[in-house]
């Protein structure tokens, strides 16, 4: 077997991918959540340090890494489909190496490794090991590392940003999850929760700002349970509200977002910290999952409908202009028509600006899979999901119509999808705003008055200061 991993000494240290250099090339394909996008950037950083460079052309790649998601069955089915494609590709290019990373690697382990198209399987906590796995694979055998860690946060690795716009970037502040929602595979594939050292987070935010970035999104499965304890002085701790403040103080021109908040853990101090700093975006993603107390309890969400609504009321009281978005699951185990109606009614009561909506998908070995029958028929799940989607479209439109005539500060991310005469960016509330380009460029802040809207987009014109 060709061994292209020997004697690799070139090390590239950079915020952006290093391209156009000699040496082996990796193509990275990412599925799933923002955390996975950021993990792929960590993977690229590790590989660049070992002489690899990124290619955007799969046909040029010596190595393909697929960073996978297991959250629903259809996410996994897509990956199996890709593996069949790689199998064909390898008939023409026998030296092509294929590695599976991420959540599905962690969940399926050897089952994936035994696929003819797969050479390397690496779980979310083993990315530092990739150069070693590649070397060993080069020496002749398939490689796997799916050990989960209680400490790994990749704190010292500066992710190499693969985004196109160079304006907004993700920063992981913690890894893993301890919540054990009964439907969810995440705790099994990403392990126990651990918080990253705050200094390294602030350093990363400063580095991004110095490189022209104007927006960071702090990522965690449940950012509100961020809790860092100084190992040298355990009385020194940092919670999420304090971390948010530290990052907001990096520069008033650096916008700060965060995701995801858990309604049971979101403390008032987070809301008040947001209110204190205009550069902390006026947007909270607060997954409700269901509006029915029976379902919430069966899901082990640890809040009631009433508690959720009072948290929303507090947000609206302290930050009236804050947008609220959510995740909803339709057709969880035993969900009755009344439970479903409770979801529709909580959606109306909150008036969500946007929602991610899913049909329940049973995940092997979760508590729900082990204890509750997946008994809502597929037709009913899909009919309920459609009702939820239709209602959300009405709500998004109604929320956007409330913005007509208002002025928002928009951070420009690029041209609009339809025209090079128009730019597009997002408001602090995370709504996409399109407006005539004028002399503006990516990374500018522009004040835009909203003149029209759809359920997905605001349109407007620039106003003078
Ligand atoms: N089936 C459907 N949706 C799920 N989610 C998590 N697990 C499942 C599942 N088994 C959804 C939740 C979560 C989002 C990331 O994915 O709404 O908030
Ligand atoms: Fe992200 Fe969860 Fe999918 Fe893993 S399983 S990629 S944590 S959404």
Short mmCIF file of C-alpha atoms and ligand atoms in Angstrom, two decimals:
data_model
loop_
_atom_site.label_atom_id
_atom_site.label_comp_id
_atom_site.label_asym_id
_atom_site.label_seq_id
_atom_site.Cartn_x
_atom_site.Cartn_y
_atom_site.Cartn_z
CA UNK A 1 0.00 0.00 0.00
CA UNK A 2 1.22 3.50 -0.82
CA UNK A 3 2.38 5.20 2.34
CA UNK A 4 2.05 8.94 1.91
CA UNK A 5 2.24 9.64 5.63
CA UNK A 6 5.88 9.11 6.25
CA UNK A 7 8.16 12.09 6.75
CA UNK A 8 5.44 14.72 6.82
CA UNK A 9 7.07 17.68 8.42
CA UNK A 10 5.35 20.68 6.88
CA UNK A 11 3.06 22.29 9.45
CA UNK A 12 0.51 24.90 8.48
CA UNK A 13 -0.92 27.10 11.20
CA UNK A 14 -3.77 29.24 9.99
CA UNK A 15 -7.34 30.38 10.67
CA UNK A 16 -8.29 29.72 7.02
CA UNK A 17 -7.58 26.57 5.02
CA UNK A 18 -4.16 26.36 3.41
CA UNK A 19 -4.62 25.56 -0.26
CA UNK A 20 -2.47 25.28 -3.37
CA UNK A 21 0.40 23.48 -1.65
CA UNK A 22 1.98 20.18 -2.53
CA UNK A 23 1.23 17.14 -0.40
CA UNK A 24 -1.77 14.98 0.35
CA UNK A 25 -5.26 16.42 0.20
CA UNK A 26 -8.32 15.85 2.35
CA UNK A 27 -11.94 16.40 1.41
CA UNK A 28 -14.27 16.81 4.41
CA UNK A 29 -18.01 16.32 4.19
CA UNK A 30 -20.04 17.38 7.22
CA UNK A 31 -23.54 16.34 8.29
CA UNK A 32 -25.58 17.26 11.36
CA UNK A 33 -25.44 20.17 13.75
CA UNK A 34 -23.24 23.26 14.16
CA UNK A 35 -21.12 21.33 16.63
CA UNK A 36 -20.21 18.92 13.87
CA UNK A 37 -19.31 21.81 11.55
CA UNK A 38 -16.96 23.11 14.22
CA UNK A 39 -15.54 19.64 14.84
CA UNK A 40 -14.67 19.35 11.14
CA UNK A 41 -12.71 22.59 11.55
CA UNK A 42 -10.82 21.02 14.47
CA UNK A 43 -10.13 17.97 12.30
CA UNK A 44 -8.75 20.16 9.53
CA UNK A 45 -6.54 21.99 12.02
CA UNK A 46 -5.09 18.68 13.28
CA UNK A 47 -4.50 17.49 9.72
CA UNK A 48 -2.95 20.76 8.52
CA UNK A 49 -0.48 20.50 11.38
CA UNK A 50 0.59 17.21 9.83
CA UNK A 51 1.05 18.48 6.30
CA UNK A 52 -2.41 17.84 4.85
CA UNK A 53 -4.30 20.52 2.99
CA UNK A 54 -7.97 20.89 2.21
CA UNK A 55 -9.44 20.35 -1.22
CA UNK A 56 -12.96 21.31 -2.27
CA UNK A 57 -12.76 18.88 -5.19
CA UNK A 58 -13.58 15.36 -4.16
CA UNK A 59 -11.88 14.10 -7.31
CA UNK A 60 -8.53 15.53 -6.09
CA UNK A 61 -8.72 14.02 -2.62
CA UNK A 62 -6.32 11.40 -1.25
CA UNK A 63 -8.53 11.15 1.80
CA UNK A 64 -12.27 11.65 2.36
CA UNK A 65 -13.56 12.22 5.86
CA UNK A 66 -17.31 12.18 6.47
CA UNK A 67 -18.33 13.74 9.75
CA UNK A 68 -21.61 12.04 10.54
CA UNK A 69 -24.82 12.56 12.51
CA UNK A 70 -27.01 9.97 14.27
CA UNK A 71 -29.80 12.15 15.59
CA UNK A 72 -32.51 10.61 13.39
CA UNK A 73 -32.59 7.49 11.28
CA UNK A 74 -32.75 9.45 8.01
CA UNK A 75 -29.45 11.20 8.90
CA UNK A 76 -27.79 7.78 9.12
CA UNK A 77 -29.45 6.48 5.96
CA UNK A 78 -27.90 9.33 3.99
CA UNK A 79 -24.44 8.29 5.17
CA UNK A 80 -24.99 4.65 4.18
CA UNK A 81 -25.97 5.98 0.74
CA UNK A 82 -22.72 7.97 0.55
CA UNK A 83 -20.70 4.88 1.45
CA UNK A 84 -22.11 3.09 -1.59
CA UNK A 85 -20.95 6.03 -3.71
CA UNK A 86 -17.43 5.86 -2.21
CA UNK A 87 -17.34 2.13 -2.85
CA UNK A 88 -17.84 2.83 -6.56
CA UNK A 89 -15.27 5.66 -6.47
CA UNK A 90 -12.68 3.30 -5.01
CA UNK A 91 -13.06 0.93 -7.94
CA UNK A 92 -11.55 3.69 -10.08
CA UNK A 93 -9.17 5.06 -7.41
CA UNK A 94 -8.00 2.19 -5.22
CA UNK A 95 -5.65 4.37 -3.15
CA UNK A 96 -8.45 6.67 -1.95
CA UNK A 97 -8.80 6.53 1.85
CA UNK A 98 -12.24 6.90 3.45
CA UNK A 99 -12.74 7.73 7.13
CA UNK A 100 -15.96 8.02 9.12
CA UNK A 101 -15.94 10.53 11.96
CA UNK A 102 -18.49 11.82 14.44
CA UNK A 103 -21.64 10.56 16.03
CA UNK A 104 -22.42 7.64 13.74
CA UNK A 105 -18.81 6.43 14.04
CA UNK A 106 -19.29 6.44 17.79
CA UNK A 107 -22.67 4.69 17.66
CA UNK A 108 -21.92 1.96 15.15
CA UNK A 109 -18.18 1.39 15.65
CA UNK A 110 -17.06 -1.94 14.09
CA UNK A 111 -20.27 -2.22 12.07
CA UNK A 112 -19.06 0.76 10.05
CA UNK A 113 -15.47 -0.39 9.96
CA UNK A 114 -16.53 -3.66 8.35
CA UNK A 115 -18.02 -1.81 5.34
CA UNK A 116 -15.76 -2.29 2.32
CA UNK A 117 -15.65 1.47 1.66
CA UNK A 118 -14.44 2.36 5.17
CA UNK A 119 -10.80 2.44 6.29
CA UNK A 120 -10.89 4.53 9.45
CA UNK A 121 -13.56 5.06 12.13
CA UNK A 122 -13.00 7.84 14.68
CA UNK A 123 -15.43 9.08 17.33
CA UNK A 124 -15.86 12.74 18.38
CA UNK A 125 -13.21 12.61 21.13
CA UNK A 126 -10.44 11.00 19.09
CA UNK A 127 -9.55 13.64 16.52
CA UNK A 128 -6.08 14.30 17.94
CA UNK A 129 -5.37 10.70 17.07
CA UNK A 130 -6.19 11.05 13.37
CA UNK A 131 -2.58 11.51 12.14
CA UNK A 132 -1.62 8.36 14.04
CA UNK A 133 -4.61 6.42 12.70
CA UNK A 134 -3.68 7.52 9.16
CA UNK A 135 -0.08 6.44 9.67
CA UNK A 136 -1.13 3.05 11.01
CA UNK A 137 -3.61 2.64 8.22
CA UNK A 138 -0.82 3.43 5.76
CA UNK A 139 1.08 0.57 7.32
CA UNK A 140 -1.65 -1.80 6.26
CA UNK A 141 -4.74 -2.24 8.49
CA UNK A 142 -8.10 -0.59 9.08
CA UNK A 143 -8.11 1.70 12.14
CA UNK A 144 -10.68 2.57 14.81
CA UNK A 145 -10.73 4.85 17.86
CA UNK A 146 -14.09 5.42 19.49
CA UNK A 147 -12.99 6.06 23.06
CA UNK A 148 -15.00 8.79 24.75
CA UNK A 149 -13.20 11.16 27.08
CA UNK A 150 -14.16 13.00 30.28
CA UNK A 151 -11.68 15.80 29.58
CA UNK A 152 -11.24 16.41 25.86
CA UNK A 153 -12.41 19.89 24.77
CA UNK A 154 -9.81 20.56 22.04
CA UNK A 155 -9.19 23.82 23.94
CA UNK A 156 -5.69 24.35 22.53
CA UNK A 157 -6.59 23.63 18.90
CA UNK A 158 -7.51 26.64 16.76
CA UNK A 159 -10.16 25.39 14.31
CA UNK A 160 -9.38 26.11 10.64
CA UNK A 161 -12.49 27.93 9.39
CA UNK A 162 -14.09 26.43 6.31
CA UNK A 163 -17.00 28.87 6.08
CA UNK A 164 -17.21 30.93 2.94
CA UNK A 165 -17.94 34.39 4.30
CA UNK A 166 -15.17 34.96 6.83
CA UNK A 167 -17.61 36.88 9.04
CA UNK A 168 -19.24 34.43 11.42
CA UNK A 169 -17.63 31.48 13.18
CA UNK A 170 -18.49 28.84 15.76
CA UNK A 171 -16.68 28.42 19.05
CA UNK A 172 -17.31 25.22 21.03
CA UNK A 173 -17.49 26.01 24.72
CA UNK A 174 -18.31 22.54 25.96
CA UNK A 175 -18.75 18.99 24.75
CA UNK A 176 -21.08 16.13 25.58
CA UNK A 177 -24.41 16.13 27.34
CA UNK A 178 -25.68 14.92 30.73
CA UNK A 179 -29.38 15.50 30.21
CA UNK A 180 -30.62 12.11 29.13
CA UNK A 181 -33.72 13.21 27.24
CA UNK A 182 -35.30 9.82 26.65
CA UNK A 183 -35.48 10.15 22.83
CA UNK A 184 -31.94 11.37 22.31
CA UNK A 185 -28.82 9.57 21.16
CA UNK A 186 -26.43 12.48 21.88
CA UNK A 187 -25.31 11.51 25.40
CA UNK A 188 -24.36 8.06 24.07
CA UNK A 189 -22.37 9.34 21.11
CA UNK A 190 -20.82 12.48 22.58
CA UNK A 191 -20.30 11.32 26.14
CA UNK A 192 -20.41 13.23 29.41
CA UNK A 193 -20.59 16.99 29.61
CA UNK A 194 -17.34 18.94 30.07
CA UNK A 195 -16.70 22.69 29.91
CA UNK A 196 -13.79 24.27 28.11
CA UNK A 197 -11.38 26.59 29.85
CA UNK A 198 -12.74 30.17 29.49
CA UNK A 199 -9.37 31.75 28.69
CA UNK A 200 -8.99 29.60 25.58
CA UNK A 201 -12.52 30.58 24.48
CA UNK A 202 -11.79 34.30 24.88
CA UNK A 203 -8.45 33.87 23.09
CA UNK A 204 -10.21 32.19 20.16
CA UNK A 205 -12.80 35.01 19.99
CA UNK A 206 -10.00 37.62 19.97
CA UNK A 207 -8.12 35.74 17.27
CA UNK A 208 -11.25 35.59 15.12
CA UNK A 209 -11.93 39.30 15.58
CA UNK A 210 -8.34 40.12 14.63
CA UNK A 211 -8.85 38.04 11.48
CA UNK A 212 -11.89 40.06 10.40
CA UNK A 213 -14.68 37.94 11.93
CA UNK A 214 -17.56 39.94 13.37
CA UNK A 215 -19.78 37.27 14.87
CA UNK A 216 -19.15 34.22 17.04
CA UNK A 217 -21.65 31.57 18.09
CA UNK A 218 -20.84 29.83 21.36
CA UNK A 219 -21.78 26.20 20.98
CA UNK A 220 -22.79 23.50 23.38
CA UNK A 221 -25.50 20.89 23.65
CA UNK A 222 -26.75 22.80 26.69
CA UNK A 223 -24.82 26.06 27.05
CA UNK A 224 -26.68 27.01 30.23
CA UNK A 225 -24.99 24.22 32.13
CA UNK A 226 -21.53 25.54 31.20
CA UNK A 227 -19.57 25.34 34.45
CA UNK A 228 -15.82 25.63 34.53
CA UNK A 229 -13.89 24.93 37.69
CA UNK A 230 -10.30 26.14 37.86
CA UNK A 231 -8.29 22.98 38.52
CA UNK A 232 -5.68 24.99 40.46
CA UNK A 233 -8.24 26.78 42.60
CA UNK A 234 -11.62 25.03 42.76
CA UNK A 235 -13.27 28.07 44.39
CA UNK A 236 -12.75 29.91 41.10
CA UNK A 237 -15.60 28.93 38.78
CA UNK A 238 -17.14 30.45 35.65
CA UNK A 239 -20.78 29.93 34.69
CA UNK A 240 -22.43 30.61 31.33
CA UNK A 241 -23.61 34.15 32.13
CA UNK A 242 -20.06 35.05 33.18
CA UNK A 243 -18.56 33.47 30.09
CA UNK A 244 -21.02 35.33 27.89
CA UNK A 245 -19.91 38.59 29.46
CA UNK A 246 -16.22 37.75 28.98
CA UNK A 247 -16.79 37.12 25.26
CA UNK A 248 -19.03 40.19 24.85
CA UNK A 249 -16.19 42.29 26.28
CA UNK A 250 -13.75 41.16 23.55
CA UNK A 251 -14.99 43.99 21.34
CA UNK A 252 -18.33 45.84 20.99
CA UNK A 253 -18.12 45.17 17.24
CA UNK A 254 -18.03 41.42 17.79
CA UNK A 255 -21.53 39.98 17.91
CA UNK A 256 -22.04 37.07 20.24
CA UNK A 257 -24.63 34.32 19.74
CA UNK A 258 -25.09 31.06 21.57
CA UNK A 259 -26.85 27.76 21.06
CA UNK A 260 -28.50 25.66 22.43
CA UNK A 261 -30.26 26.77 25.61
CA UNK A 262 -32.11 24.28 27.77
CA UNK A 263 -35.30 25.69 29.32
CA UNK A 264 -34.65 23.90 32.63
CA UNK A 265 -31.19 25.47 33.02
CA UNK A 266 -31.47 28.93 31.49
CA UNK A 267 -30.91 31.26 34.43
CA UNK A 268 -32.16 34.81 34.72
CA UNK A 269 -28.54 35.96 34.98
CA UNK A 270 -28.12 34.96 31.30
CA UNK A 271 -31.09 37.10 30.32
CA UNK A 272 -29.81 40.07 32.32
CA UNK A 273 -26.30 39.69 30.86
CA UNK A 274 -27.80 39.74 27.38
CA UNK A 275 -29.70 42.92 28.25
CA UNK A 276 -26.49 44.61 29.45
CA UNK A 277 -24.50 44.09 26.25
CA UNK A 278 -25.95 45.25 22.92
CA UNK A 279 -23.47 43.02 21.06
CA UNK A 280 -25.03 39.87 22.57
CA UNK A 281 -27.61 39.01 19.95
CA UNK A 282 -31.29 39.33 20.75
CA UNK A 283 -32.11 35.74 19.95
CA UNK A 284 -32.63 32.65 22.08
CA UNK A 285 -33.00 29.18 20.65
CA UNK A 286 -35.09 27.49 23.34
CA UNK A 287 -36.16 23.98 22.26
CA UNK A 288 -39.60 23.15 23.69
CA UNK A 289 -39.95 19.70 22.01
CA UNK A 290 -43.63 19.40 23.06
CA UNK A 291 -46.35 21.53 24.61
CA UNK A 292 -47.84 18.64 26.58
CA UNK A 293 -46.82 18.04 30.18
CA UNK A 294 -47.33 14.30 29.78
CA UNK A 295 -44.93 14.22 26.81
CA UNK A 296 -42.41 16.55 28.47
CA UNK A 297 -42.29 14.27 31.47
CA UNK A 298 -41.92 11.16 29.33
CA UNK A 299 -39.17 12.91 27.38
CA UNK A 300 -37.42 13.67 30.71
CA UNK A 301 -37.18 17.35 29.84
CA UNK A 302 -37.51 18.36 33.51
CA UNK A 303 -39.75 21.39 32.93
CA UNK A 304 -43.48 21.83 32.53
CA UNK A 305 -45.37 23.76 29.92
CA UNK A 306 -46.10 26.40 32.58
CA UNK A 307 -42.44 26.72 33.58
CA UNK A 308 -41.43 27.04 29.93
CA UNK A 309 -43.99 29.77 29.37
CA UNK A 310 -42.88 31.70 32.42
CA UNK A 311 -39.27 31.59 31.17
CA UNK A 312 -40.45 32.99 27.84
CA UNK A 313 -42.42 35.70 29.67
CA UNK A 314 -39.26 36.66 31.59
CA UNK A 315 -37.24 36.91 28.37
CA UNK A 316 -39.89 39.12 26.78
CA UNK A 317 -40.12 41.29 29.91
CA UNK A 318 -36.36 41.93 30.10
CA UNK A 319 -35.59 41.98 26.34
CA UNK A 320 -38.85 42.77 24.50
CA UNK A 321 -37.09 42.73 21.11
CA UNK A 322 -35.66 39.21 21.61
CA UNK A 323 -36.60 36.60 19.04
CA UNK A 324 -37.33 33.08 20.21
CA UNK A 325 -36.89 29.97 18.11
CA UNK A 326 -37.39 26.34 18.99
CA UNK A 327 -37.19 22.62 18.17
CA UNK A 328 -40.33 20.47 18.11
CA UNK A 329 -40.79 16.71 17.88
CA UNK A 330 -44.07 15.39 16.43
CA UNK A 331 -45.39 11.94 17.32
CA UNK A 332 -43.32 10.96 20.33
CA UNK A 333 -44.27 7.67 22.03
CA UNK A 334 -47.88 7.63 23.19
CA UNK A 335 -48.61 11.16 21.91
CA UNK A 336 -52.39 11.68 21.82
CA UNK A 337 -54.34 14.13 19.69
CA UNK A 338 -54.71 16.30 22.81
CA UNK A 339 -50.93 16.26 23.40
CA UNK A 340 -50.46 17.37 19.80
CA UNK A 341 -53.02 20.16 20.27
CA UNK A 342 -51.05 21.27 23.35
CA UNK A 343 -47.97 21.62 21.12
CA UNK A 344 -49.90 23.75 18.62
CA UNK A 345 -51.25 25.91 21.43
CA UNK A 346 -47.86 26.54 23.05
CA UNK A 347 -46.51 27.50 19.62
CA UNK A 348 -49.27 30.10 19.31
CA UNK A 349 -48.75 31.36 22.85
CA UNK A 350 -45.01 31.90 22.37
CA UNK A 351 -45.26 33.11 18.77
CA UNK A 352 -42.00 31.54 17.65
CA UNK A 353 -39.96 33.39 15.05
CA UNK A 354 -38.69 30.13 13.58
CA UNK A 355 -38.64 26.43 14.42
CA UNK A 356 -36.86 23.22 13.49
CA UNK A 357 -39.55 20.56 13.35
CA UNK A 358 -39.11 16.79 13.23
CA UNK A 359 -40.99 13.52 13.32
CA UNK A 360 -39.96 11.34 16.21
CA UNK A 361 -37.38 8.79 15.09
CA UNK A 362 -36.64 5.96 17.49
CA UNK A 363 -32.92 5.68 18.26
CA UNK A 364 -31.58 2.29 19.34
CA UNK A 365 -30.69 1.90 23.04
CA UNK A 366 -32.12 5.23 24.17
CA UNK A 367 -34.46 5.07 27.15
CA UNK A 368 -37.46 5.64 24.88
CA UNK A 369 -36.42 2.77 22.61
CA UNK A 370 -35.98 0.47 25.59
CA UNK A 371 -39.13 1.40 27.50
CA UNK A 372 -41.77 3.13 25.37
CA UNK A 373 -43.39 1.70 22.24
CA UNK A 374 -42.98 3.89 19.14
CA UNK A 375 -46.74 3.66 18.69
CA UNK A 376 -47.84 6.75 16.76
CA UNK A 377 -48.45 5.50 13.19
CA UNK A 378 -46.26 7.07 10.51
CA UNK A 379 -49.24 8.69 8.73
CA UNK A 380 -50.30 10.39 11.96
CA UNK A 381 -46.75 11.51 12.76
CA UNK A 382 -46.43 13.04 9.35
CA UNK A 383 -49.91 14.66 9.42
CA UNK A 384 -49.09 16.22 12.81
CA UNK A 385 -45.71 17.40 11.58
CA UNK A 386 -47.39 19.03 8.59
CA UNK A 387 -49.83 20.86 10.85
CA UNK A 388 -46.92 22.05 12.99
CA UNK A 389 -45.01 23.25 9.91
CA UNK A 390 -48.06 25.06 8.53
CA UNK A 391 -48.71 26.79 11.82
CA UNK A 392 -45.05 27.80 12.12
CA UNK A 393 -45.17 29.38 8.67
CA UNK A 394 -48.10 31.51 9.77
CA UNK A 395 -46.31 32.44 12.99
CA UNK A 396 -43.05 33.30 11.22
CA UNK A 397 -44.92 35.50 8.78
CA UNK A 398 -46.84 37.22 11.59
CA UNK A 399 -43.60 37.79 13.54
CA UNK A 400 -41.87 39.20 10.46
CA UNK A 401 -44.81 41.49 9.72
CA UNK A 402 -44.35 43.01 13.17
CA UNK A 403 -40.88 44.08 11.95
CA UNK A 404 -42.22 46.21 9.07
CA UNK A 405 -41.05 49.80 9.51
CA UNK A 406 -38.47 48.89 12.17
CA UNK A 407 -34.74 49.50 11.74
CA UNK A 408 -32.26 46.67 12.34
CA UNK A 409 -28.50 46.58 12.31
CA UNK A 410 -27.56 43.96 9.73
CA UNK A 411 -24.16 42.27 9.59
CA UNK A 412 -23.46 41.66 5.90
CA UNK A 413 -22.62 38.05 5.02
CA UNK A 414 -22.69 38.14 1.21
CA UNK A 415 -24.80 38.73 -1.87
CA UNK A 416 -28.47 37.81 -1.76
CA UNK A 417 -29.36 34.52 -3.40
CA UNK A 418 -31.23 36.28 -6.18
CA UNK A 419 -29.05 39.21 -7.22
CA UNK A 420 -25.58 40.73 -7.06
CA UNK A 421 -27.27 44.11 -6.67
CA UNK A 422 -28.45 43.09 -3.21
CA UNK A 423 -26.64 42.09 -0.04
CA UNK A 424 -27.81 39.76 2.64
CA UNK A 425 -27.05 39.45 6.30
CA UNK A 426 -28.77 38.85 9.60
CA UNK A 427 -30.26 41.07 12.23
CA UNK A 428 -29.40 40.65 15.87
CA UNK A 429 -32.61 38.57 16.05
CA UNK A 430 -31.06 36.16 13.53
CA UNK A 431 -33.47 37.05 10.75
CA UNK A 432 -32.20 37.15 7.18
CA UNK A 433 -32.40 40.72 5.79
CA UNK A 434 -31.92 41.62 2.12
CA UNK A 435 -31.26 45.19 0.94
CA UNK A 436 -29.73 47.10 -2.01
CA UNK A 437 -25.94 46.73 -1.91
CA UNK A 438 -24.83 50.36 -2.23
CA UNK A 439 -21.12 50.51 -1.42
CA UNK A 440 -21.24 47.97 1.34
CA UNK A 441 -19.22 44.82 1.63
CA UNK A 442 -19.11 41.62 3.62
CA UNK A 443 -18.46 42.27 7.32
CA UNK A 444 -20.07 45.76 7.37
CA UNK A 445 -22.81 46.67 9.80
CA UNK A 446 -25.66 48.39 7.96
CA UNK A 447 -28.81 49.95 9.43
CA UNK A 448 -31.78 48.69 7.41
CA UNK A 449 -35.43 49.76 7.59
CA UNK A 450 -37.75 46.85 6.84
CA UNK A 451 -40.19 47.52 4.02
CA UNK A 452 -41.53 44.06 3.15
CA UNK A 453 -41.27 40.45 4.23
CA UNK A 454 -42.07 36.81 3.63
CA UNK A 455 -42.19 34.13 6.32
CA UNK A 456 -38.45 33.51 5.74
CA UNK A 457 -36.91 36.88 4.85
CA UNK A 458 -37.06 40.58 5.65
CA UNK A 459 -36.41 43.10 2.88
CA UNK A 460 -35.49 46.70 3.41
CA UNK A 461 -33.45 49.77 2.59
CA UNK A 462 -30.46 51.36 4.26
CA UNK A 463 -31.14 54.30 6.56
CA UNK A 464 -28.71 57.06 7.48
CA UNK A 465 -27.42 57.09 11.07
N1 LIG B 1 -36.29 12.02 16.81
C1 LIG B 1 -36.64 13.22 16.29
N2 LIG B 1 -36.04 14.37 16.62
C2 LIG B 1 -35.05 14.33 17.52
N3 LIG B 1 -34.29 15.30 18.05
C3 LIG B 1 -33.42 14.75 18.90
N4 LIG B 1 -33.60 13.41 18.95
C4 LIG B 1 -34.63 13.14 18.10
C5 LIG B 1 -35.28 11.94 17.73
N5 LIG B 1 -34.95 10.76 18.25
C6 LIG B 1 -34.46 16.72 17.73
C7 LIG B 1 -34.77 17.54 18.98
C8 LIG B 1 -33.48 18.25 19.22
C9 LIG B 1 -32.95 18.46 17.83
C10 LIG B 1 -31.50 18.74 17.75
O1 LIG B 1 -33.25 17.23 17.19
O2 LIG B 1 -35.81 18.45 18.65
O3 LIG B 1 -33.65 19.48 19.91
FE1 LIG B 2 -24.93 16.91 16.30
FE2 LIG B 2 -26.48 15.28 17.71
FE3 LIG B 2 -26.21 14.89 15.13
FE4 LIG B 2 -24.20 14.39 16.79
S1 LIG B 2 -26.18 13.34 16.75
S2 LIG B 2 -24.08 15.51 14.85
S3 LIG B 2 -24.50 15.99 18.32
S4 LIG B 2 -27.17 16.64 16.07
#
